[in-house]
Short mmCIF file of C-alpha atoms in Angstrom, two decimals:
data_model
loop_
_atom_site.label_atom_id
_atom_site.label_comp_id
_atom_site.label_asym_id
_atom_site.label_seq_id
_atom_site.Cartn_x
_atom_site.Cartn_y
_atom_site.Cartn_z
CA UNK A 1 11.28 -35.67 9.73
CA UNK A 2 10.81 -32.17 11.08
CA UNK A 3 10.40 -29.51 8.05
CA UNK A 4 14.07 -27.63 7.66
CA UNK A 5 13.86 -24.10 9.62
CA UNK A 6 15.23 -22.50 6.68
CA UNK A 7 12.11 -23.73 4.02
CA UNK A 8 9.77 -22.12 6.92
CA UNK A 9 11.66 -18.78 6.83
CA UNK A 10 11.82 -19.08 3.29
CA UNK A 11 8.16 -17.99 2.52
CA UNK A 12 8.34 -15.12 4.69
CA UNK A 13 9.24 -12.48 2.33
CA UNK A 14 5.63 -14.19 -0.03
CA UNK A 15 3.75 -14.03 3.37
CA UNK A 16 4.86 -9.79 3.43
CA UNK A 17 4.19 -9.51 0.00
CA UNK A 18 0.55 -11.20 0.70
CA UNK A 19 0.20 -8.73 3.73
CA UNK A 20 0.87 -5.84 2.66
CA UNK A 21 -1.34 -6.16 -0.43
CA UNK A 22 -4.07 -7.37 1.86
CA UNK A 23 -3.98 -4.72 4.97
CA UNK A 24 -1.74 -1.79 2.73
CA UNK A 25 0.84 -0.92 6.00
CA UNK A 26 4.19 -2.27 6.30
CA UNK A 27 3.66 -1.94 9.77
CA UNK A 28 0.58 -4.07 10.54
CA UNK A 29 1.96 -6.64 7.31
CA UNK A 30 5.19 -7.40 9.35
CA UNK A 31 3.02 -7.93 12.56
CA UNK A 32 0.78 -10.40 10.76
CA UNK A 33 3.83 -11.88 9.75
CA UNK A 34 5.64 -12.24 12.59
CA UNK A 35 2.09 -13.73 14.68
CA UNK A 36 2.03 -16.12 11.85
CA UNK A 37 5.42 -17.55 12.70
CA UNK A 38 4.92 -17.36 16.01
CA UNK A 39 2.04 -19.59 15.89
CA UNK A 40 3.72 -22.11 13.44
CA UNK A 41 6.74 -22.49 16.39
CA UNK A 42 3.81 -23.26 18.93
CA UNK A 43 3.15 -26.21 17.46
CA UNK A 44 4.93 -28.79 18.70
CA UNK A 45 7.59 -31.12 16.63
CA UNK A 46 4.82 -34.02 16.23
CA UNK A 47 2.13 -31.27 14.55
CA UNK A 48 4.55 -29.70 12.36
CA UNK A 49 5.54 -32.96 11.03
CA UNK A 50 1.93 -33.54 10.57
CA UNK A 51 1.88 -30.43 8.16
CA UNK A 52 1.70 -31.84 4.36
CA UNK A 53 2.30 -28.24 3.09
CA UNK A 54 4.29 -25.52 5.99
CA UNK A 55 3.93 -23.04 3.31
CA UNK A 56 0.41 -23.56 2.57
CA UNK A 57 -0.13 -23.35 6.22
CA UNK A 58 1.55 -20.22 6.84
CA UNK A 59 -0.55 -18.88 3.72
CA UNK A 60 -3.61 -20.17 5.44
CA UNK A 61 -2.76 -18.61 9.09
CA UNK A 62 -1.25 -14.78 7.77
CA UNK A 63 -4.54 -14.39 5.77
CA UNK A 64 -6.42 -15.33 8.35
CA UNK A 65 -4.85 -13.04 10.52
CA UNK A 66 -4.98 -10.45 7.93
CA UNK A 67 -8.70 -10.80 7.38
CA UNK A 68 -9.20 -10.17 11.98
CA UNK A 69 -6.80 -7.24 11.35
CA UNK A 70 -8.58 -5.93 8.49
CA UNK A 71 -12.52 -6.35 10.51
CA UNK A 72 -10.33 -3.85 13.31
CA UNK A 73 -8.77 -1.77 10.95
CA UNK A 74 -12.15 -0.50 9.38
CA UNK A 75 -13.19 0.34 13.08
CA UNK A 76 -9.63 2.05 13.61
CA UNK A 77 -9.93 3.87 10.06
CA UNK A 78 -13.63 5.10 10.92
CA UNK A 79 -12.04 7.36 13.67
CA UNK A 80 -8.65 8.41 12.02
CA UNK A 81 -8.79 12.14 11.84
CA UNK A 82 -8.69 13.13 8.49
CA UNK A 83 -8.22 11.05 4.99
CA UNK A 84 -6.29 7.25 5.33
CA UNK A 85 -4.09 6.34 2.99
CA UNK A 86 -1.67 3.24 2.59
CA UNK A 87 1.70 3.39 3.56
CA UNK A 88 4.05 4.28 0.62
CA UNK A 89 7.03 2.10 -0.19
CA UNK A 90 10.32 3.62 -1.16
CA UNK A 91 12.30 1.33 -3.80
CA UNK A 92 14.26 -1.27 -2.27
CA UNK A 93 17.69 0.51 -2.85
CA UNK A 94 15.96 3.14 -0.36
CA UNK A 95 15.41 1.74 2.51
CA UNK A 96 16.72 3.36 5.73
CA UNK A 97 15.86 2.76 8.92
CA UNK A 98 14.57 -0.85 8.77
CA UNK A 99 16.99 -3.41 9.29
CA UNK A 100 15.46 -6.08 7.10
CA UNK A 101 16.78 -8.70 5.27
CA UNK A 102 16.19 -7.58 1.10
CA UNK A 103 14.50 -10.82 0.50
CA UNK A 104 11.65 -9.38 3.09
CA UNK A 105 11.15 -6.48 1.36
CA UNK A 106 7.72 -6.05 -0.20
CA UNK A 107 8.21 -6.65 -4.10
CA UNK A 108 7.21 -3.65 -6.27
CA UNK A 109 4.56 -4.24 -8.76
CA UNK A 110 1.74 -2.90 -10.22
CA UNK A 111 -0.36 -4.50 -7.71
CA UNK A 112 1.30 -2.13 -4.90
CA UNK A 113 0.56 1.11 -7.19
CA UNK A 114 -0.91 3.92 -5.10
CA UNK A 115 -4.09 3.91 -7.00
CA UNK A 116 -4.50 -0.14 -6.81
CA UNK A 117 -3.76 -0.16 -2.97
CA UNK A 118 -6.59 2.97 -2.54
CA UNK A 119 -8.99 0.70 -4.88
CA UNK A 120 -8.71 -2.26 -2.46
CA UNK A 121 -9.40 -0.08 0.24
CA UNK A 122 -13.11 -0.10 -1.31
CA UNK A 123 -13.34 -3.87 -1.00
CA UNK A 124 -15.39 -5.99 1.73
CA UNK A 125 -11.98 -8.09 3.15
CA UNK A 126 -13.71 -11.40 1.46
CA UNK A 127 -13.41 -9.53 -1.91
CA UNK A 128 -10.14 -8.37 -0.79
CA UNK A 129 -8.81 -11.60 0.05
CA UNK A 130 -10.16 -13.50 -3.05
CA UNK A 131 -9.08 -10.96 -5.59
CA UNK A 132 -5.25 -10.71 -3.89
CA UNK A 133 -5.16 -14.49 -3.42
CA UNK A 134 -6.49 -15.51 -6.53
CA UNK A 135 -5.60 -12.96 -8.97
CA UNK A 136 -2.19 -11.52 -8.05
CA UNK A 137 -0.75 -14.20 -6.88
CA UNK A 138 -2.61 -16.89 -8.92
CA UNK A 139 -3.82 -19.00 -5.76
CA UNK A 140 -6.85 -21.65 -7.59
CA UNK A 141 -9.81 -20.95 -5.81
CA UNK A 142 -10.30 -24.14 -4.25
CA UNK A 143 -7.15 -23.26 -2.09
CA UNK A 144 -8.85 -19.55 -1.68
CA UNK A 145 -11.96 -21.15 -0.88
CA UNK A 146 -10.28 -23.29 2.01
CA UNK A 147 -8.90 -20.10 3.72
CA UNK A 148 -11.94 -18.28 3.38
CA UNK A 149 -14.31 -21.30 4.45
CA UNK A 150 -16.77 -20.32 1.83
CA UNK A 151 -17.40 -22.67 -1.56
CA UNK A 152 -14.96 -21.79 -4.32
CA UNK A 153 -18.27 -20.28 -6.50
CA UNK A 154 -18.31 -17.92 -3.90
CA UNK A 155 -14.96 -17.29 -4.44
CA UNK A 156 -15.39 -16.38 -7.61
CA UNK A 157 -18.17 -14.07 -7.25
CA UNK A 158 -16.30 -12.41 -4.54
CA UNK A 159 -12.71 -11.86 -7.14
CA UNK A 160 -15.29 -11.19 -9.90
CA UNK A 161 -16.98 -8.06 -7.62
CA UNK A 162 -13.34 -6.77 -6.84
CA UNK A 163 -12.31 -6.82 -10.71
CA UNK A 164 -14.90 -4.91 -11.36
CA UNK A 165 -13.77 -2.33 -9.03
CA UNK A 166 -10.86 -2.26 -10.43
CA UNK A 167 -11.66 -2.19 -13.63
CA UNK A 168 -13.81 1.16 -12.93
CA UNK A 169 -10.91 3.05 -10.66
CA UNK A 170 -7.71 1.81 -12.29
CA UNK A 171 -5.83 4.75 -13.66
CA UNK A 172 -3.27 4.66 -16.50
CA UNK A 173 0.12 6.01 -15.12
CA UNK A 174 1.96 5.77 -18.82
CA UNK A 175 4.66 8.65 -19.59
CA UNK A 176 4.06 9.53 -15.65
CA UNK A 177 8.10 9.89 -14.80
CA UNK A 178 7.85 13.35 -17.13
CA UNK A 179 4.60 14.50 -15.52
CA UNK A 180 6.02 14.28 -12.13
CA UNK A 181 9.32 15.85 -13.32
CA UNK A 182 7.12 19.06 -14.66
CA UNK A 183 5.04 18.82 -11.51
CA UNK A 184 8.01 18.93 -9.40
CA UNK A 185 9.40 22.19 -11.60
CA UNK A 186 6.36 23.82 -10.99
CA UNK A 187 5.63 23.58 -7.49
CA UNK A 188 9.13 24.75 -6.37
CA UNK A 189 8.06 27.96 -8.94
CA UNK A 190 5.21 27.75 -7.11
CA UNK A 191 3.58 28.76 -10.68
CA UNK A 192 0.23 28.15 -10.11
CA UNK A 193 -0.89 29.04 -13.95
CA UNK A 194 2.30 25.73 -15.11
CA UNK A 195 0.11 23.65 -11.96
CA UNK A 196 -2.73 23.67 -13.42
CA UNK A 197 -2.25 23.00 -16.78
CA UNK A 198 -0.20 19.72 -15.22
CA UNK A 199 -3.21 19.14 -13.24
CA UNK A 200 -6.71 17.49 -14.57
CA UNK A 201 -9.38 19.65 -14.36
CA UNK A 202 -11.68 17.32 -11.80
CA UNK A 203 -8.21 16.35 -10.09
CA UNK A 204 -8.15 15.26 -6.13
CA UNK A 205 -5.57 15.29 -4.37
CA UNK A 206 -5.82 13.53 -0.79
CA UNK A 207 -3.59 14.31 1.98
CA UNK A 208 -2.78 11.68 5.20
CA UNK A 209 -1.47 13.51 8.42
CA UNK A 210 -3.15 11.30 10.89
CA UNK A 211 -3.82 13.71 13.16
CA UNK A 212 -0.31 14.38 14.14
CA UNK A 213 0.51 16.92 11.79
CA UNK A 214 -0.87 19.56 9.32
CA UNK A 215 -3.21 18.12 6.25
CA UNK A 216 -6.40 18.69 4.80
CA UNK A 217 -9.15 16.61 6.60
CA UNK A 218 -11.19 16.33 3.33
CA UNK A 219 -9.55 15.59 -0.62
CA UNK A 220 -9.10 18.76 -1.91
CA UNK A 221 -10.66 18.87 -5.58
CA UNK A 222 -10.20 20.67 -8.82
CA UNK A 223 -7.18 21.66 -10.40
CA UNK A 224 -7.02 25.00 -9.49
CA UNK A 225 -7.93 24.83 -5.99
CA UNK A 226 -5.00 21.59 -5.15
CA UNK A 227 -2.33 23.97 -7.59
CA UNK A 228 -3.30 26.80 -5.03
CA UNK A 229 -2.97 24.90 -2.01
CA UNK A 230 0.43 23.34 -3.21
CA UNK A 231 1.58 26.71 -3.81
CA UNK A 232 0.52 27.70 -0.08
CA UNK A 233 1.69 25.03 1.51
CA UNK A 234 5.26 25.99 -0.18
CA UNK A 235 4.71 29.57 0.87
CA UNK A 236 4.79 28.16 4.90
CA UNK A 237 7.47 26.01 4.04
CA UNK A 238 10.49 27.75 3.24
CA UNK A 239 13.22 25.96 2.63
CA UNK A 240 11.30 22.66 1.18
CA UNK A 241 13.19 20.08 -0.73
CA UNK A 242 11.30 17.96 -3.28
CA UNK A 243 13.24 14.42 -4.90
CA UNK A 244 11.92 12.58 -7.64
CA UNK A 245 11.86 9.23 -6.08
CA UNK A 246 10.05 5.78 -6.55
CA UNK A 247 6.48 5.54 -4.66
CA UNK A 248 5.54 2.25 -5.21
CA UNK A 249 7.05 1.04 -7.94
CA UNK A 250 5.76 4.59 -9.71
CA UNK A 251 7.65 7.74 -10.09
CA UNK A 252 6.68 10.03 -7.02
CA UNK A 253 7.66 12.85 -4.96
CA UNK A 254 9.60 13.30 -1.75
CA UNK A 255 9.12 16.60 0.54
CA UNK A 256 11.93 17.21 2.85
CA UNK A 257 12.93 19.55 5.47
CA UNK A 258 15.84 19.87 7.31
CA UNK A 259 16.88 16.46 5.98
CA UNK A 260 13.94 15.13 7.12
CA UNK A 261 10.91 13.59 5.06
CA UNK A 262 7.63 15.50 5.99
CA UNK A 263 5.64 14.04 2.90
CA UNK A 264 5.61 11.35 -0.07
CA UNK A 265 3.33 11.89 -2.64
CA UNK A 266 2.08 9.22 -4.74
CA UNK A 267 0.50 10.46 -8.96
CA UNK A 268 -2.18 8.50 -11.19
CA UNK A 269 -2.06 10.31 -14.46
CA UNK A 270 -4.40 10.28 -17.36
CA UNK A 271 -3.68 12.34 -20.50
CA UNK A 272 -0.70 13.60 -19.81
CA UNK A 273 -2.41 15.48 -16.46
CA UNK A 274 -2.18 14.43 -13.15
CA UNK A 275 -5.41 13.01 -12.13
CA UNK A 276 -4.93 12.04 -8.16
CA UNK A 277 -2.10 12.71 -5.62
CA UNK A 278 -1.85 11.05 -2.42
CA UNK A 279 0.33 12.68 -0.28
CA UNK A 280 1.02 11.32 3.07
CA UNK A 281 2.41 13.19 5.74
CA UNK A 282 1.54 11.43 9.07
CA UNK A 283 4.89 10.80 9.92
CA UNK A 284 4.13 7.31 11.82
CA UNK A 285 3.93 6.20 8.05
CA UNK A 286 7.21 7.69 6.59
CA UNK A 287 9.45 5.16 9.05
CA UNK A 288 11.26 3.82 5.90
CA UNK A 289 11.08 6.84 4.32
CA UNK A 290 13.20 8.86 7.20
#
């Protein structure tokens, strides 16, 4: 009996949700997506009867896809002018431009906070795929080990490397929606003195234009020297709007001009201080944003 149409579209919001954690763009997720199912409808009637599991299958093919994408992103990323940094989501009620269906819509956990995504950035794309697979989304890792075509030991050496990563870089973002709210205050006082005491005092923020418009090429660091920048940057921007809006899943900032987004920023906070910002202003990345 062929496999219903609508069980096979069914997994495709849990194949985004796999891509996006895996290759951190919304952009290159729904691609991976979208050549997954295209290579599931290639198959003829006979083979996709011949599929125990469509859904494992699809699993199998996206990461597999993912992993290729992620080998050509690191070659892509190594000549990106300036700092890379993953796409930010809005919160679902948000979304503008893209005319998706809800249930395709990434889902907003901690696993898609800004300082998570950046922290899997650091990962070989085994480690990345083993710790997503396997830890988020609770895949044993005899089924990780069959995607990966390693032995599942190795699978477990590769998740245990990445936890260990995260267990080093994970920042705690408790009592952040007040932060940002003070954050926010300041900057549009442009009080530098307020800025820094909101700001750590070994702090980074790092800034994504892509090349395509105005952003520091290098994290700026200490809190003094990103409160001053903030402040200039407001200074050349007259007429800046800031919104307090969800960044994934955490509370974040929104830059507007003219009605138009120019930069989200996504906080980590430790302390009550703001320890990282990622700000990204390439605008190729703002799409839902916009």
């Amino acid at each position: 009996m062929t496999t219903e149409p609508s069980a096979v579209l069914g997994e495709r919001r849990h194949l985004t949700n796999i891509a996006y954690r895996l290759l951190g763009s919304l952009a290159e997720a729904e691609d991976a997506v979208q050549e997954t199912y295209a290579r599931w409808y290639a198959l003829s009637s006979r083979q996709q009867e011949a599929i125990a599991s469509p859904g494992a299958w699809l699993t199998t093919v996206a990461t597999r896809v993912c992993l290729d994408l992620l080998g050509s992103a690191r070659v892509r990323r190594e000549r990106y002018v300036g700092a890379w940094v993953p796409e930010p989501l809005p919160d679902r009620t948000e979304w503008t431009d893209r005319a998706v269906d809800p249930a395709d819509q990434v889902t907003l956990d901690e696993s898609v906070h800004m300082a998570f995504l950046v922290v899997l950035e650091s990962m070989t794309p085994a480690e990345r795929v083993a710790f997503v697979l396997h830890d988020v989304f609770r895949y044993p890792f005899a089924e990780v080990a069959e995607i990966l075509d390693r032995s599942p030991g190795a699978c477990r050496e590769l998740a245990s490397s990445a936890r260990r990563r995260v267990r080093a870089a994970h920042t705690p973002v408790s009592g952040q929606a007040g932060l940002v709210r003070d954050f926010k205050q300041a900057w549009e006082a442009r009080d530098i003195e307020a800025l820094v005491g909101l700001l750590a005092p070994d702090a980074t923020m790092t800034a994504d234009g892509g090349g395509v418009v105005g952003a520091a090429l290098r994290p700026v660091e200490g809190g003094e020297r990103i409160a001053r920048y903030l402040a200039h940057f407001a200074e050349k921007a007259p007429g800046l709007t800031l919104l307090e809006r969800t960044v994934n899943g955490q509370p974040g900032l929104v830059a507007q001009h003219a009605g138009i987004t120019v930069t989200v920023a996504a906080f980590s906070g430790s302390g009550g201080r703001v320890t990282h910002i990622w700000a990204v202003r390439n605008p190729e990345k703002l799409g839902a944003w916009t």
